[in-house]
Short mmCIF file of N, CA and C in Angstrom, two decimals:
data_model
loop_
_atom_site.label_atom_id
_atom_site.label_comp_id
_atom_site.label_asym_id
_atom_site.label_seq_id
_atom_site.Cartn_x
_atom_site.Cartn_y
_atom_site.Cartn_z
N UNK A 28 -29.65 3.75 0.89
CA UNK A 28 -28.54 2.33 1.23
C UNK A 28 -27.60 2.54 2.12
N UNK A 29 -27.60 2.05 3.24
CA UNK A 29 -25.99 2.16 4.02
C UNK A 29 -25.03 1.75 3.63
N UNK A 30 -23.94 2.22 4.02
CA UNK A 30 -23.14 1.80 3.68
C UNK A 30 -22.39 0.69 3.50
N UNK A 31 -21.83 -0.33 2.90
CA UNK A 31 -21.32 -1.22 2.52
C UNK A 31 -20.13 -1.98 2.97
N UNK A 32 -18.92 -2.69 3.95
CA UNK A 32 -17.56 -2.83 4.06
C UNK A 32 -16.48 -3.89 3.15
N UNK A 33 -16.23 -3.48 2.53
CA UNK A 33 -15.50 -4.42 1.76
C UNK A 33 -13.96 -5.28 2.35
N UNK A 34 -13.84 -6.00 2.55
CA UNK A 34 -13.05 -6.83 3.65
C UNK A 34 -12.02 -7.48 2.68
N UNK A 35 -10.87 -8.22 2.80
CA UNK A 35 -10.42 -8.97 2.46
C UNK A 35 -9.66 -8.56 0.95
N UNK A 36 -9.54 -7.33 0.78
CA UNK A 36 -9.24 -6.70 -0.14
C UNK A 36 -6.91 -6.67 0.30
N UNK A 37 -6.24 -6.90 -0.45
CA UNK A 37 -5.01 -6.49 -0.57
C UNK A 37 -4.88 -6.00 -1.51
N UNK A 38 -3.26 -4.97 -1.05
CA UNK A 38 -3.00 -4.14 -2.05
C UNK A 38 -3.35 -4.57 -3.52
N UNK A 39 -2.47 -5.24 -4.24
CA UNK A 39 -2.94 -6.09 -5.41
C UNK A 39 -3.98 -6.09 -6.15
N UNK A 40 -5.42 -6.77 -4.72
CA UNK A 40 -6.43 -6.97 -5.10
C UNK A 40 -7.56 -5.15 -5.48
N UNK A 41 -6.86 -4.10 -5.04
CA UNK A 41 -7.06 -2.89 -4.70
C UNK A 41 -6.92 -1.85 -5.74
N UNK A 42 -6.09 -2.59 -7.09
CA UNK A 42 -5.14 -1.55 -7.72
C UNK A 42 -6.28 -2.64 -8.99
N UNK A 43 -8.07 -1.50 -9.74
CA UNK A 43 -8.74 -2.39 -10.34
C UNK A 43 -9.15 -1.36 -11.06
N UNK A 44 -9.25 -1.96 -12.33
CA UNK A 44 -10.18 -1.06 -13.01
C UNK A 44 -11.77 -1.78 -12.81
N UNK A 45 -12.05 -2.83 -13.54
CA UNK A 45 -13.25 -3.65 -13.54
C UNK A 45 -12.96 -4.71 -12.94
N UNK A 46 -13.94 -4.94 -11.81
CA UNK A 46 -14.19 -6.15 -10.45
C UNK A 46 -15.69 -6.18 -10.26
N UNK A 47 -16.02 -7.14 -10.11
CA UNK A 47 -17.40 -7.55 -9.04
C UNK A 47 -16.43 -7.70 -7.91
N UNK A 48 -17.40 -6.87 -6.83
CA UNK A 48 -17.03 -7.04 -5.67
C UNK A 48 -18.24 -7.39 -5.07
N UNK A 49 -17.85 -7.70 -3.58
CA UNK A 49 -19.56 -8.25 -2.82
C UNK A 49 -18.99 -7.69 -1.68
N UNK A 50 -20.05 -6.18 -0.98
CA UNK A 50 -19.39 -6.02 0.42
C UNK A 50 -20.33 -7.28 1.29
N UNK A 51 -19.52 -6.75 2.86
CA UNK A 51 -19.81 -7.58 3.92
C UNK A 51 -20.75 -7.75 4.34
N UNK A 52 -22.19 -6.82 3.75
CA UNK A 52 -23.03 -7.15 4.11
C UNK A 52 -24.29 -7.58 3.19
N UNK A 53 -23.20 -8.33 1.58
CA UNK A 53 -24.06 -8.81 0.86
C UNK A 53 -25.06 -7.71 -0.16
N UNK A 54 -24.10 -6.96 -0.15
CA UNK A 54 -24.22 -5.97 -1.23
C UNK A 54 -23.40 -6.55 -3.04
N UNK A 55 -23.21 -6.10 -3.99
CA UNK A 55 -22.74 -7.00 -5.01
C UNK A 55 -22.77 -5.64 -6.05
N UNK A 56 -21.85 -5.49 -6.57
CA UNK A 56 -21.61 -4.13 -7.70
C UNK A 56 -20.64 -4.28 -8.83
N UNK A 57 -20.27 -3.37 -9.57
CA UNK A 57 -19.45 -4.04 -10.61
C UNK A 57 -18.91 -2.64 -10.55
N UNK A 58 -16.88 -3.23 -9.82
CA UNK A 58 -16.67 -1.51 -10.02
C UNK A 58 -15.87 -1.56 -11.92
N UNK A 59 -16.72 -0.42 -11.96
CA UNK A 59 -16.15 -0.31 -13.82
C UNK A 59 -15.44 1.14 -14.05
N UNK A 60 -14.45 1.19 -13.69
CA UNK A 60 -13.93 2.57 -14.47
C UNK A 60 -13.15 2.69 -15.31
N UNK A 61 -12.70 3.77 -15.61
CA UNK A 61 -12.09 4.24 -17.28
C UNK A 61 -10.65 3.71 -16.99
N UNK A 62 -10.24 3.80 -15.77
CA UNK A 62 -8.90 3.28 -16.37
C UNK A 62 -8.84 2.58 -14.37
N UNK A 63 -7.82 2.54 -14.45
CA UNK A 63 -7.43 1.66 -12.76
C UNK A 63 -6.91 2.77 -11.84
N UNK A 64 -7.02 2.49 -10.40
CA UNK A 64 -7.70 3.51 -9.66
C UNK A 64 -6.75 1.81 -8.18
N UNK A 65 -5.80 3.05 -7.62
CA UNK A 65 -5.70 2.38 -6.18
C UNK A 65 -6.63 2.82 -5.54
N UNK A 66 -7.29 0.99 -4.65
CA UNK A 66 -8.26 1.70 -3.12
C UNK A 66 -7.18 1.59 -2.53
N UNK A 67 -7.24 2.29 -1.94
CA UNK A 67 -6.72 2.43 -0.16
C UNK A 67 -7.66 2.09 0.86
N UNK A 68 -6.51 2.08 1.87
CA UNK A 68 -7.68 1.50 3.12
C UNK A 68 -8.68 2.47 3.76
N UNK A 69 -9.85 2.74 3.74
CA UNK A 69 -10.50 4.56 4.51
C UNK A 69 -11.13 4.64 3.38
N UNK A 70 -10.64 4.39 1.42
CA UNK A 70 -11.39 5.50 0.53
C UNK A 70 -12.97 4.90 0.86
N UNK A 71 -13.66 5.89 0.14
CA UNK A 71 -15.10 5.36 -0.22
C UNK A 71 -15.02 5.14 -1.53
N UNK A 72 -17.05 4.31 -2.08
CA UNK A 72 -16.37 4.37 -3.42
C UNK A 72 -18.55 4.79 -3.62
N UNK A 73 -18.57 5.47 -4.47
CA UNK A 73 -20.36 5.99 -3.92
C UNK A 73 -20.73 5.32 -5.25
N UNK A 74 -21.82 4.45 -5.34
CA UNK A 74 -22.66 3.83 -5.89
C UNK A 74 -23.58 4.62 -6.86
N UNK A 75 -24.22 3.95 -7.66
CA UNK A 75 -24.71 4.54 -8.40
C UNK A 75 -26.33 5.09 -7.30
N UNK A 76 -26.87 4.39 -6.57
CA UNK A 76 -28.03 4.37 -5.92
C UNK A 76 -27.68 5.45 -4.68
N UNK A 77 -26.58 5.72 -4.83
CA UNK A 77 -25.76 6.99 -3.36
C UNK A 77 -25.87 6.34 -2.69
N UNK A 78 -25.80 4.93 -2.74
CA UNK A 78 -25.31 4.35 -1.62
C UNK A 78 -23.67 4.68 -1.52
N UNK A 79 -22.54 4.00 -0.47
CA UNK A 79 -21.12 4.30 -0.41
C UNK A 79 -20.39 3.12 0.37
N UNK A 80 -19.65 2.48 -0.05
CA UNK A 80 -19.01 1.27 0.39
C UNK A 80 -17.58 1.87 0.73
N UNK A 81 -17.33 1.69 1.71
CA UNK A 81 -15.97 2.23 2.65
C UNK A 81 -14.38 0.90 1.73
N UNK A 82 -14.07 0.90 2.02
CA UNK A 82 -12.44 0.10 1.41
C UNK A 82 -11.95 -0.40 2.89
N UNK A 83 -11.77 -1.44 2.98
CA UNK A 83 -10.87 -1.90 4.25
C UNK A 83 -9.83 -2.69 3.54
N UNK A 84 -8.56 -3.02 3.78
CA UNK A 84 -7.77 -3.95 3.36
C UNK A 84 -7.48 -4.22 4.77
N UNK A 85 -7.12 -5.70 4.26
CA UNK A 85 -6.84 -7.14 4.47
C UNK A 85 -4.74 -6.80 5.33
N UNK A 86 -5.37 -7.08 6.93
CA UNK A 86 -3.90 -6.75 7.18
C UNK A 86 -3.03 -7.60 7.08
N UNK A 87 -2.30 -6.85 7.23
CA UNK A 87 -0.47 -8.37 6.58
C UNK A 87 0.16 -8.06 8.08
N UNK A 88 1.56 -9.21 7.59
CA UNK A 88 2.61 -9.24 8.64
C UNK A 88 3.27 -7.83 8.24
N UNK A 89 3.46 -7.13 8.99
CA UNK A 89 4.42 -5.74 8.41
C UNK A 89 5.51 -5.33 9.62
N UNK A 90 6.36 -4.46 9.08
CA UNK A 90 7.18 -3.84 10.34
C UNK A 90 7.12 -2.16 10.15
N UNK A 91 7.02 -2.00 11.78
CA UNK A 91 6.87 -0.37 12.04
C UNK A 91 8.34 0.40 12.03
N UNK A 92 9.16 1.54 11.10
CA UNK A 92 9.96 1.54 11.20
C UNK A 92 10.19 2.96 12.37
N UNK A 93 10.99 3.25 13.18
CA UNK A 93 11.18 4.28 13.75
C UNK A 93 12.30 4.55 13.93
N UNK A 94 12.48 5.71 14.07
CA UNK A 94 13.35 6.72 14.21
C UNK A 94 14.31 7.70 14.88
N UNK A 95 15.12 7.88 15.90
CA UNK A 95 15.58 8.87 16.93
C UNK A 95 14.84 10.12 16.55
N UNK A 96 15.36 10.69 14.70
CA UNK A 96 15.15 12.03 14.34
C UNK A 96 14.43 11.96 12.86
N UNK A 97 14.15 13.27 12.76
CA UNK A 97 13.42 12.78 11.30
C UNK A 97 14.60 13.09 10.24
N UNK A 98 15.07 13.48 10.12
CA UNK A 98 16.45 12.92 9.82
C UNK A 98 17.30 11.79 9.82
N UNK A 99 17.37 10.82 10.50
CA UNK A 99 17.61 9.79 10.49
C UNK A 99 16.30 8.94 9.99
N UNK A 100 15.41 9.66 10.05
CA UNK A 100 14.19 8.02 9.18
C UNK A 100 14.15 9.05 8.01
N UNK A 101 14.14 9.78 7.27
CA UNK A 101 14.53 10.35 5.89
C UNK A 101 15.77 8.73 5.37
N UNK A 102 16.75 9.26 5.91
CA UNK A 102 18.00 8.09 5.77
C UNK A 102 17.59 6.85 5.97
N UNK A 103 16.80 5.95 6.65
CA UNK A 103 16.21 4.78 6.62
C UNK A 103 14.83 4.44 5.32
N UNK A 104 14.40 5.73 4.82
CA UNK A 104 13.72 5.99 3.76
C UNK A 104 14.50 6.04 2.33
N UNK A 105 15.53 6.24 2.27
CA UNK A 105 16.74 6.24 1.45
C UNK A 105 17.06 4.53 1.27
N UNK A 106 17.81 4.42 1.96
CA UNK A 106 17.92 3.34 1.86
C UNK A 106 17.46 1.92 1.87
N UNK A 107 16.26 1.56 2.13
CA UNK A 107 14.92 0.81 2.25
C UNK A 107 14.60 1.02 0.05
N UNK A 108 14.47 2.76 0.05
CA UNK A 108 13.38 2.77 -1.33
C UNK A 108 14.90 2.27 -2.38
N UNK A 109 16.79 2.51 -2.00
CA UNK A 109 17.64 1.98 -2.48
C UNK A 109 17.34 0.33 -2.71
N UNK A 110 16.85 -0.15 -2.27
CA UNK A 110 16.82 -1.78 -2.46
C UNK A 110 15.33 -1.48 -2.43
N UNK A 111 14.65 -1.06 -3.84
CA UNK A 111 13.44 -0.98 -4.47
C UNK A 111 12.12 -2.06 -3.63
N UNK A 112 12.12 -1.40 -1.78
CA UNK A 112 10.89 -1.80 -1.08
C UNK A 112 9.85 -0.70 -1.32
N UNK A 113 8.73 -1.74 -1.09
CA UNK A 113 7.94 -0.65 -0.55
C UNK A 113 7.66 -0.47 1.07
N UNK A 114 7.32 0.65 0.64
CA UNK A 114 7.14 1.69 2.07
C UNK A 114 5.86 2.31 1.80
N UNK A 115 5.12 2.39 2.92
CA UNK A 115 4.24 3.28 3.52
C UNK A 115 4.44 4.02 4.75
N UNK A 116 4.49 5.08 4.61
CA UNK A 116 4.73 6.95 5.36
C UNK A 116 3.60 7.00 6.22
N UNK A 117 3.30 6.59 7.45
CA UNK A 117 2.42 6.47 8.96
C UNK A 117 3.11 7.43 9.64
N UNK A 118 2.47 8.77 9.37
CA UNK A 118 3.21 9.43 10.52
C UNK A 118 4.52 9.68 10.89
N UNK A 119 4.81 9.35 11.59
CA UNK A 119 6.55 10.25 11.93
C UNK A 119 7.63 8.46 11.34
N UNK A 120 6.50 7.37 10.92
CA UNK A 120 7.17 6.09 10.62
C UNK A 120 7.16 5.87 9.64
N UNK A 121 7.48 4.26 8.67
CA UNK A 121 7.54 4.29 8.00
C UNK A 121 7.37 2.06 8.34
N UNK A 122 6.53 1.53 7.17
CA UNK A 122 6.01 0.41 6.86
C UNK A 122 6.73 0.30 5.79
N UNK A 123 7.04 -1.48 5.96
CA UNK A 123 7.49 -2.72 5.34
C UNK A 123 6.85 -3.37 5.51
N UNK A 124 6.75 -4.35 4.70
CA UNK A 124 6.44 -5.72 4.78
C UNK A 124 7.82 -6.44 6.12
N UNK A 125 7.41 -7.87 6.30
CA UNK A 125 8.49 -8.58 7.24
C UNK A 125 9.66 -9.15 6.10
N UNK A 126 10.54 -7.98 6.93
CA UNK A 126 11.67 -9.14 5.61
C UNK A 126 12.97 -8.88 6.29
N UNK A 127 13.64 -10.69 7.04
CA UNK A 127 14.65 -10.48 8.01
C UNK A 127 15.55 -9.67 7.95
N UNK A 128 15.89 -10.02 6.42
CA UNK A 128 17.75 -9.12 6.12
C UNK A 128 16.95 -7.56 6.33
N UNK A 129 15.84 -7.12 5.63
CA UNK A 129 15.84 -5.34 5.96
C UNK A 129 15.25 -5.12 7.45
N UNK A 130 14.85 -5.19 8.30
CA UNK A 130 14.68 -5.67 9.95
C UNK A 130 15.99 -5.70 10.08
N UNK A 131 16.93 -6.53 9.82
CA UNK A 131 18.30 -6.48 10.41
C UNK A 131 19.30 -4.99 10.04
N UNK A 132 19.17 -4.23 8.38
CA UNK A 132 19.41 -3.57 8.22
C UNK A 132 18.98 -2.08 8.82
N UNK A 133 17.71 -2.15 9.04
CA UNK A 133 17.07 -0.70 9.59
C UNK A 133 17.40 -1.19 11.25
N UNK A 134 17.99 -1.60 12.09
CA UNK A 134 18.22 -1.63 13.04
C UNK A 134 19.96 -1.46 13.81
N UNK A 135 20.29 -2.07 12.23
CA UNK A 135 21.89 -2.24 12.56
C UNK A 135 22.56 -0.13 11.56
N UNK A 136 21.12 0.49 11.32
CA UNK A 136 21.38 2.05 11.35
C UNK A 136 20.94 2.29 12.78
N UNK A 137 20.35 2.47 13.30
CA UNK A 137 20.00 2.57 14.05
C UNK A 137 18.46 2.57 14.33
N UNK A 138 17.26 2.06 12.94
CA UNK A 138 15.85 2.44 13.62
C UNK A 138 15.03 1.15 14.48
N UNK A 139 14.41 1.75 14.83
CA UNK A 139 13.90 0.76 15.76
C UNK A 139 12.48 -0.01 14.68
N UNK A 140 12.53 -1.77 15.12
CA UNK A 140 11.71 -2.36 14.34
C UNK A 140 10.66 -2.86 14.97
N UNK A 141 9.38 -2.64 14.79
CA UNK A 141 7.95 -2.88 15.67
C UNK A 141 7.75 -4.24 14.52
N UNK A 142 7.01 -5.45 15.33
CA UNK A 142 6.16 -6.18 13.98
C UNK A 142 4.48 -5.86 14.38
N UNK A 143 3.81 -5.74 13.44
CA UNK A 143 2.54 -5.54 13.39
C UNK A 143 1.96 -6.21 12.70
N UNK A 144 0.29 -6.59 12.77
CA UNK A 144 -0.61 -6.45 12.08
C UNK A 144 -1.58 -6.08 11.26
N UNK A 145 -1.30 -5.10 9.94
CA UNK A 145 -2.50 -3.65 9.73
C UNK A 145 -2.24 -3.96 8.04
N UNK A 146 -3.20 -3.04 7.63
CA UNK A 146 -3.77 -3.27 6.27
C UNK A 146 -2.13 -1.93 5.73
N UNK A 147 -1.82 -2.13 3.96
CA UNK A 147 -0.28 -2.04 3.48
C UNK A 147 -0.56 -0.80 2.58
N UNK A 148 -1.02 -0.16 2.09
CA UNK A 148 -0.36 1.14 1.14
C UNK A 148 0.40 1.44 0.83
N UNK A 149 1.69 0.87 0.37
CA UNK A 149 3.11 1.44 0.26
C UNK A 149 2.51 2.79 -0.74
N UNK A 150 3.74 3.77 -0.48
CA UNK A 150 3.18 5.12 -1.95
C UNK A 150 3.71 4.20 -3.19
N UNK A 151 2.41 5.44 -3.56
CA UNK A 151 3.08 5.06 -4.99
C UNK A 151 4.79 5.30 -5.82
N UNK A 152 4.81 4.23 -6.80
CA UNK A 152 6.19 3.66 -7.05
C UNK A 152 6.24 4.80 -8.84
N UNK A 153 7.31 4.98 -9.34
CA UNK A 153 7.37 5.85 -10.66
C UNK A 153 5.90 5.44 -11.71
N UNK A 154 5.82 6.40 -12.13
CA UNK A 154 4.94 6.58 -13.35
C UNK A 154 5.00 5.72 -14.23
N UNK A 155 4.08 5.06 -15.03
CA UNK A 155 3.83 4.10 -15.45
C UNK A 155 4.50 4.39 -17.11
N UNK A 156 5.44 3.54 -17.44
CA UNK A 156 6.02 4.30 -17.96
C UNK A 156 7.73 4.64 -18.45
N UNK A 157 8.16 4.98 -17.08
CA UNK A 157 9.06 5.88 -16.65
C UNK A 157 10.07 5.21 -16.88
N UNK A 158 10.48 4.42 -16.85
CA UNK A 158 11.54 3.15 -17.08
C UNK A 158 11.62 2.56 -18.33
N UNK A 159 10.71 2.91 -19.53
CA UNK A 159 10.91 2.63 -20.87
C UNK A 159 11.55 3.70 -21.62
N UNK A 160 12.88 3.13 -22.40
CA UNK A 160 14.00 4.01 -23.41
C UNK A 160 13.11 3.74 -24.51
N UNK A 161 13.50 4.65 -25.28
CA UNK A 161 13.54 4.19 -26.74
C UNK A 161 15.03 4.70 -27.25
N UNK A 162 16.12 3.23 -28.13
CA UNK A 162 16.90 3.53 -28.46
C UNK A 162 17.02 3.61 -30.30
N UNK A 163 17.66 5.00 -30.08
CA UNK A 163 17.90 5.23 -31.47
C UNK A 163 18.88 4.27 -32.28
N UNK A 164 19.01 4.24 -33.80
CA UNK A 164 19.89 3.16 -34.30
C UNK A 164 21.12 3.57 -34.60
#
């Protein structure tokens, strides 16, 4: 069997444990995993019959952020993270979803913003349960 390509998978649709999926060439299969897995753009899923399905992310309206120096990029990443913004690191650039307030902040801090359409795979957040606290009496 040749590879099929999954299309139209937004990040929310790519965090799955169990779902029926249909590839571009019509191959249907049940994704049935022990626990939810984040499927990223470019990942592959091996089918029981040995076929491989390539996962592709749906392009989204994004902003690519660049900086003059690595230190300036880290500082921009800190400011974006401080606003609990999903961020993807792509080489020496950051990607965020379009947001005029964040774009103005980044520009004001010396960053360069470029509007693009691309799949978005934000960096994983805090582990599940990291913010759950048990309070004693």
